[in-house]
Each structure stands twice: as C-alpha cells, then as structure tokens.
C-alpha cells in the first residue's frame, strides 16, 4: 500500500581501500529501510560518486562530484583505514574535501576509523602519516568512532542509524502517528502551496465541493461556488493556479470530474484535511 515518506540522502565518503565497508553501509541502509521505513515514514538513499556522478568536463573532478552529488545529500558517512586519498588541489584528498564541504553546509557527518591490521602490501607510510594527522584533528574537534572488524562496524552503524535518523530528521508526517499501513497525508505546509490550501478550504465549504478551472479567450479562470478566485490569468499566475490544482489532485484531495480536466470535486480525504486547516 503506498505511503508518503521523507527521503534522506546519505553520502558515502571514503578512499579506495574500504570497499567492504562501503558495501556494508549500503546493506545496513537497506536493512534500516526494511525494518523502519514504513513505520517512520522515512526512506534512506545511499549515494556515492561511483553510482550518482555523470561524465563532465571543465572543472576539477572533485568539484564536479561536489556539485553533482554531494550538495544534495543530507547526511555524510566517512570511513578511513590505511590511507587518506589523493590531493584534489583544494584539500588533502577527495574524502577530506567532501567532509569539509558537507560540514561547511551545516549538515551532519559521521566519521569511522578502522583499526584493522594493515597487510604489508597496503602500508604506505606517507598516506598513513597524513591519516594519523587528520585523525588527531578529528580527536580535538569532534567525536568519531573506531572498529576492528567488519562485523563490529556493521553493528555500530546499525545502532547509530537507529539513533541518528529519528533525531536528525524528524518525521514531517508525524502528527498524529498513523496506524501501520495507513496512508497518511503530510502536513499541508509541507506539500501544498498557499493557493492550493486556499482552494481546498473554499471548495470544502461549498455545497457541492467543486472547483471549476476554465481557459477562456481572455484568460484562465478558477471558480469555487459563486466566487471567482482567479480572473483572466495568463503566464506565471496561470501556471501557479494550475500547479495548485495539480498538487491537490496528486495528493488525493480533489478528483477530476470533467471530461476536459476543467472540473474537480473535493474527495473524502480532502474534506477530512480541510476540517483540520
């Protein structure tokens, strides 16, 4: 059964030596969705440069990733183990630049350091030294976490997501709590424009609950009952009224009853919501 949900984009930041951890993050995000999504009305979306960036020229590679992918994310999860990564021209590495840009945007970030044993063939003393310095800076200015096995990382991430998501991203659909499986509308201010709310309230107060939207020679008209709420509209104003009707229809608050899409009627769900406005 469909339900409204808040989509939280989680950016996965790391150098190339923690592919197993990147896989675990995606698996745990999927597990969170299976267990909590319907009840919390929230969906977590894992985001990474390798899955969401597209080819482009004209800028630094990291700047393109930042603009295409990072800027739209809500939470950042960073994982580091043996290396810090390659310089970007702005920061020590892509991972560091991603963390810095995300924090500058006043968005939350979570950093994990692996303490797993490092195989000799993976040990790069220069990279390790740079990583240790970054870890020391994090120790002085933040709270990070460590893990020694993938299973420990999985367990900690599972627990942290369970704590962080409800606290960082309160459910906007959450007043009042609906029964599991019940389709619930978000608060009108979250999905409806002021015009849409006004149309719904006026139409719900009429005897027939109808809205007429008609294109005439001299412009676009919207009528509710005996009142013309929009007269001879063109251009942007016409587009705004049509968008308001689309919002109401898309949310199941009105339904089309005219053959030409020029007449609408408030649904039972629309009347219930109008009573709360």
CSV table of C-alpha atoms in Angstrom, one decimal:
chain,number,residue,atom,x,y,z
A,1,UNK,CA,0.0,0.0,0.0
A,2,UNK,CA,1.6,3.4,-1.0
A,3,UNK,CA,2.6,5.8,1.7
A,4,UNK,CA,4.2,9.2,1.9
A,5,UNK,CA,7.9,9.2,3.0
A,6,UNK,CA,10.7,11.6,3.8
A,7,UNK,CA,13.8,10.7,1.6
A,8,UNK,CA,17.1,11.1,3.3
A,9,UNK,CA,20.2,11.0,1.0
A,10,UNK,CA,23.3,9.5,2.7
A,11,UNK,CA,26.6,10.3,1.1
A,12,UNK,CA,29.3,7.6,1.5
A,13,UNK,CA,32.8,9.2,1.6
A,14,UNK,CA,36.0,7.1,1.6
A,15,UNK,CA,39.3,6.4,-0.1
A,16,UNK,CA,39.5,3.3,-2.3
A,17,UNK,CA,40.8,0.9,0.4
A,18,UNK,CA,37.4,0.3,2.2
A,19,UNK,CA,35.2,-1.2,-0.5
A,20,UNK,CA,34.0,-3.8,2.0
A,21,UNK,CA,32.8,-1.0,4.4
A,22,UNK,CA,31.1,0.8,1.5
A,23,UNK,CA,29.2,-2.4,0.8
A,24,UNK,CA,28.3,-2.8,4.5
A,25,UNK,CA,26.9,0.8,4.6
A,26,UNK,CA,24.6,0.1,1.6
A,27,UNK,CA,23.5,-3.2,3.2
A,28,UNK,CA,22.7,-1.6,6.5
A,29,UNK,CA,20.8,1.3,4.9
A,30,UNK,CA,18.8,-1.3,3.0
A,31,UNK,CA,18.2,-3.2,6.3
A,32,UNK,CA,17.1,0.1,8.0
A,33,UNK,CA,14.6,0.7,5.2
A,34,UNK,CA,13.2,-2.8,5.6
A,35,UNK,CA,12.7,-2.5,9.3
A,36,UNK,CA,11.8,1.1,9.8
A,37,UNK,CA,10.8,2.8,6.6
A,38,UNK,CA,7.0,2.3,6.7
A,39,UNK,CA,6.7,3.0,10.4
A,40,UNK,CA,8.9,6.0,10.4
A,41,UNK,CA,7.7,7.3,7.0
A,42,UNK,CA,11.3,7.8,6.0
A,43,UNK,CA,13.4,6.2,3.3
A,44,UNK,CA,17.3,6.3,3.3
A,45,UNK,CA,19.0,6.5,0.0
A,46,UNK,CA,22.7,5.6,-0.3
A,47,UNK,CA,24.6,7.9,-2.5
A,48,UNK,CA,28.2,7.6,-3.9
A,49,UNK,CA,30.2,9.2,-6.6
A,50,UNK,CA,30.5,5.9,-8.4
A,51,UNK,CA,26.7,5.5,-8.7
A,52,UNK,CA,25.5,9.1,-9.0
A,53,UNK,CA,28.1,11.1,-10.8
A,54,UNK,CA,28.0,11.5,-14.6
A,55,UNK,CA,30.8,12.4,-17.0
A,56,UNK,CA,31.6,16.1,-17.3
A,57,UNK,CA,34.5,18.3,-18.3
A,58,UNK,CA,35.6,21.9,-17.4
A,59,UNK,CA,36.2,21.6,-13.6
A,60,UNK,CA,38.3,19.7,-11.1
A,61,UNK,CA,36.9,16.2,-10.8
A,62,UNK,CA,36.2,16.6,-7.1
A,63,UNK,CA,34.4,19.9,-7.8
A,64,UNK,CA,32.1,18.1,-10.2
A,65,UNK,CA,31.4,15.4,-7.7
A,66,UNK,CA,30.6,18.0,-5.1
A,67,UNK,CA,28.2,19.9,-7.3
A,68,UNK,CA,26.6,16.8,-8.9
A,69,UNK,CA,26.3,14.6,-5.9
A,70,UNK,CA,27.4,15.8,-2.5
A,71,UNK,CA,25.5,19.1,-2.4
A,72,UNK,CA,22.1,17.3,-2.4
A,73,UNK,CA,22.9,14.9,0.4
A,74,UNK,CA,21.6,15.2,4.0
A,75,UNK,CA,24.0,13.0,6.0
A,76,UNK,CA,27.6,12.0,5.3
A,77,UNK,CA,29.2,8.8,6.5
A,78,UNK,CA,33.0,8.7,6.1
A,79,UNK,CA,35.2,5.6,6.6
A,80,UNK,CA,39.0,5.6,6.6
A,81,UNK,CA,41.6,2.8,7.2
A,82,UNK,CA,45.1,2.8,5.6
A,83,UNK,CA,45.1,5.9,3.5
A,84,UNK,CA,43.7,9.4,3.3
A,85,UNK,CA,43.5,9.5,-0.5
A,86,UNK,CA,44.8,11.7,-3.3
A,87,UNK,CA,45.1,15.6,-3.2
A,88,UNK,CA,42.3,17.4,-5.0
A,89,UNK,CA,44.0,20.8,-5.4
A,90,UNK,CA,41.9,22.2,-2.6
A,91,UNK,CA,42.1,19.5,0.1
A,92,UNK,CA,44.4,16.6,1.1
A,93,UNK,CA,42.0,14.2,-0.6
A,94,UNK,CA,38.6,13.8,-2.1
A,95,UNK,CA,37.3,12.3,1.1
A,96,UNK,CA,38.6,15.2,3.2
A,97,UNK,CA,37.1,17.8,0.8
A,98,UNK,CA,33.8,16.0,0.9
A,99,UNK,CA,33.7,16.1,4.7
A,100,UNK,CA,34.8,19.8,4.8
A,101,UNK,CA,32.2,20.8,2.2
A,102,UNK,CA,29.4,18.9,4.0
A,103,UNK,CA,30.3,20.5,7.3
A,104,UNK,CA,30.5,24.0,5.8
A,105,UNK,CA,26.9,23.5,4.6
A,106,UNK,CA,25.9,22.9,8.3
A,107,UNK,CA,25.0,19.3,7.6
A,108,UNK,CA,25.8,16.3,9.9
A,109,UNK,CA,28.7,14.0,9.3
A,110,UNK,CA,29.8,10.7,11.0
A,111,UNK,CA,33.4,9.5,10.7
A,112,UNK,CA,34.7,6.0,11.3
A,113,UNK,CA,38.3,4.9,11.5
A,114,UNK,CA,39.2,1.2,11.0
A,115,UNK,CA,41.8,-0.3,13.4
A,116,UNK,CA,42.1,-3.5,11.4
A,117,UNK,CA,45.5,-4.9,10.9
A,118,UNK,CA,47.1,-3.5,7.8
A,119,UNK,CA,48.7,-6.0,5.3
A,120,UNK,CA,52.3,-5.1,4.5
A,121,UNK,CA,51.5,-4.6,0.8
A,122,UNK,CA,48.9,-2.0,1.7
A,123,UNK,CA,51.1,0.0,4.0
A,124,UNK,CA,52.0,3.4,2.7
A,125,UNK,CA,53.9,5.4,5.4
A,126,UNK,CA,53.2,8.8,3.8
A,127,UNK,CA,49.5,8.0,3.5
A,128,UNK,CA,49.4,6.6,7.0
A,129,UNK,CA,51.1,9.6,8.4
A,130,UNK,CA,48.6,12.0,6.7
A,131,UNK,CA,45.8,9.9,8.0
A,132,UNK,CA,47.1,10.0,11.6
A,133,UNK,CA,47.3,13.8,11.5
A,134,UNK,CA,43.8,14.0,10.2
A,135,UNK,CA,42.6,11.7,13.0
A,136,UNK,CA,44.3,13.8,15.6
A,137,UNK,CA,42.5,16.9,14.3
A,138,UNK,CA,39.2,15.0,14.5
A,139,UNK,CA,40.0,13.9,18.0
A,140,UNK,CA,40.4,17.6,19.0
A,141,UNK,CA,37.3,18.9,17.3
A,142,UNK,CA,34.8,16.0,17.0
A,143,UNK,CA,33.6,12.6,18.2
A,144,UNK,CA,34.4,9.8,15.9
A,145,UNK,CA,34.2,6.0,16.3
A,146,UNK,CA,36.5,3.1,15.6
A,147,UNK,CA,36.1,-0.6,14.8
A,148,UNK,CA,38.4,-3.6,14.4
A,149,UNK,CA,36.2,-5.9,12.3
A,150,UNK,CA,33.6,-5.6,9.6
A,151,UNK,CA,31.0,-7.1,11.9
A,152,UNK,CA,31.8,-4.6,14.6
A,153,UNK,CA,31.4,-1.8,12.0
A,154,UNK,CA,28.1,-3.3,10.9
A,155,UNK,CA,26.8,-3.5,14.5
A,156,UNK,CA,27.8,0.1,15.3
A,157,UNK,CA,26.4,1.5,12.1
A,158,UNK,CA,23.1,-0.3,12.7
A,159,UNK,CA,22.9,1.2,16.1
A,160,UNK,CA,23.9,4.7,15.1
A,161,UNK,CA,21.4,4.8,12.2
A,162,UNK,CA,18.7,3.8,14.6
A,163,UNK,CA,19.6,6.7,16.9
A,164,UNK,CA,20.5,9.3,14.4
A,165,UNK,CA,17.8,9.2,11.8
A,166,UNK,CA,14.8,10.0,14.1
A,167,UNK,CA,16.9,12.6,15.9
A,168,UNK,CA,18.4,14.4,12.9
A,169,UNK,CA,15.5,14.1,10.6
A,170,UNK,CA,12.2,14.2,12.5
A,171,UNK,CA,9.3,12.7,10.5
A,172,UNK,CA,7.3,15.6,9.0
A,173,UNK,CA,4.4,13.2,8.6
A,174,UNK,CA,4.3,12.5,12.3
A,175,UNK,CA,1.3,14.4,13.7
A,176,UNK,CA,-0.5,12.3,14.7
A,177,UNK,CA,1.0,8.8,14.4
A,178,UNK,CA,-0.9,6.7,11.9
A,179,UNK,CA,-1.5,3.0,12.2
A,180,UNK,CA,1.0,0.9,10.3
A,181,UNK,CA,-0.1,0.6,6.7
A,182,UNK,CA,-2.4,3.6,6.8
A,183,UNK,CA,-1.8,6.2,4.0
A,184,UNK,CA,-1.3,9.5,5.7
A,185,UNK,CA,-1.0,12.9,4.2
A,186,UNK,CA,1.9,15.1,5.2
A,187,UNK,CA,1.1,18.5,6.8
A,188,UNK,CA,-0.3,20.8,4.1
A,189,UNK,CA,2.5,23.3,4.6
A,190,UNK,CA,5.0,20.5,3.6
A,191,UNK,CA,3.4,19.7,0.2
A,192,UNK,CA,0.8,22.3,-0.7
A,193,UNK,CA,1.2,25.9,-1.8
A,194,UNK,CA,-0.9,28.7,-0.2
A,195,UNK,CA,-3.1,28.8,-3.3
A,196,UNK,CA,-3.8,25.0,-3.0
A,197,UNK,CA,-4.7,25.3,0.7
A,198,UNK,CA,-7.0,28.2,-0.1
A,199,UNK,CA,-8.7,26.4,-2.9
A,200,UNK,CA,-9.2,23.3,-0.7
A,201,UNK,CA,-10.7,25.2,2.2
A,202,UNK,CA,-13.1,27.2,0.0
A,203,UNK,CA,-14.2,24.2,-2.0
A,204,UNK,CA,-14.8,22.1,1.1
A,205,UNK,CA,-17.1,24.8,2.4
A,206,UNK,CA,-19.4,24.8,-0.6
A,207,UNK,CA,-22.5,22.6,-1.0
A,208,UNK,CA,-21.1,20.7,-4.0
A,209,UNK,CA,-17.4,20.8,-3.1
A,210,UNK,CA,-16.4,21.6,-6.7
A,211,UNK,CA,-13.7,23.7,-8.4
A,212,UNK,CA,-14.0,24.9,-11.9
A,213,UNK,CA,-10.9,25.8,-13.9
A,214,UNK,CA,-11.6,27.1,-17.4
A,215,UNK,CA,-9.5,28.6,-20.2
A,216,UNK,CA,-11.4,31.5,-21.8
A,217,UNK,CA,-10.5,33.8,-24.7
A,218,UNK,CA,-9.5,36.5,-22.2
A,219,UNK,CA,-7.5,34.2,-19.9
A,220,UNK,CA,-7.7,31.5,-17.3
A,221,UNK,CA,-10.5,31.4,-14.6
A,222,UNK,CA,-10.8,29.4,-11.4
A,223,UNK,CA,-14.2,29.4,-9.7
A,224,UNK,CA,-15.3,27.9,-6.4
A,225,UNK,CA,-19.0,28.0,-5.7
A,226,UNK,CA,-20.1,31.5,-6.8
A,227,UNK,CA,-16.7,33.1,-6.3
A,228,UNK,CA,-14.1,33.7,-9.0
A,229,UNK,CA,-10.9,33.2,-7.1
A,230,UNK,CA,-8.8,33.8,-10.3
A,231,UNK,CA,-9.8,36.0,-13.2
A,232,UNK,CA,-8.3,36.3,-16.7
A,233,UNK,CA,-4.9,34.9,-15.6
A,234,UNK,CA,-2.0,34.5,-18.0
A,235,UNK,CA,1.6,33.5,-17.8
A,236,UNK,CA,3.1,32.8,-14.4
A,237,UNK,CA,-0.1,33.4,-12.5
A,238,UNK,CA,-2.0,30.9,-14.6
A,239,UNK,CA,0.9,28.4,-14.1
A,240,UNK,CA,0.7,28.9,-10.3
A,241,UNK,CA,-3.1,28.2,-10.2
A,242,UNK,CA,-2.7,25.1,-12.4
A,243,UNK,CA,0.2,23.9,-10.1
A,244,UNK,CA,-2.1,24.3,-7.1
A,245,UNK,CA,-4.8,22.1,-8.7
A,246,UNK,CA,-2.1,19.5,-9.6
A,247,UNK,CA,-0.9,19.5,-6.0
A,248,UNK,CA,-4.4,18.9,-4.7
A,249,UNK,CA,-5.1,16.2,-7.3
A,250,UNK,CA,-1.7,14.5,-6.8
A,251,UNK,CA,-2.3,14.2,-3.1
A,252,UNK,CA,-5.8,12.7,-3.5
A,253,UNK,CA,-7.6,15.8,-2.1
A,254,UNK,CA,-9.6,16.5,-5.2
A,255,UNK,CA,-10.5,14.4,-8.3
A,256,UNK,CA,-11.3,15.4,-11.8
A,257,UNK,CA,-15.0,15.1,-12.8
A,258,UNK,CA,-15.0,17.0,-16.1
A,259,UNK,CA,-14.0,15.4,-19.4
A,260,UNK,CA,-11.7,18.2,-20.3
A,261,UNK,CA,-10.0,18.5,-16.9
A,262,UNK,CA,-11.9,21.6,-16.1
A,263,UNK,CA,-13.9,20.5,-13.1
A,264,UNK,CA,-12.8,19.0,-9.8
A,265,UNK,CA,-14.5,17.7,-6.7
A,266,UNK,CA,-13.1,17.5,-3.2
A,267,UNK,CA,-12.6,13.9,-2.1
A,268,UNK,CA,-13.4,12.5,1.3
A,269,UNK,CA,-9.7,12.7,2.2
A,270,UNK,CA,-9.8,16.4,1.1
A,271,UNK,CA,-12.7,17.1,3.3
A,272,UNK,CA,-11.0,15.5,6.3
A,273,UNK,CA,-7.9,17.5,5.8
A,274,UNK,CA,-9.9,20.8,5.2
A,275,UNK,CA,-11.5,20.2,8.6
A,276,UNK,CA,-8.1,20.4,10.2
A,277,UNK,CA,-7.0,23.6,8.5
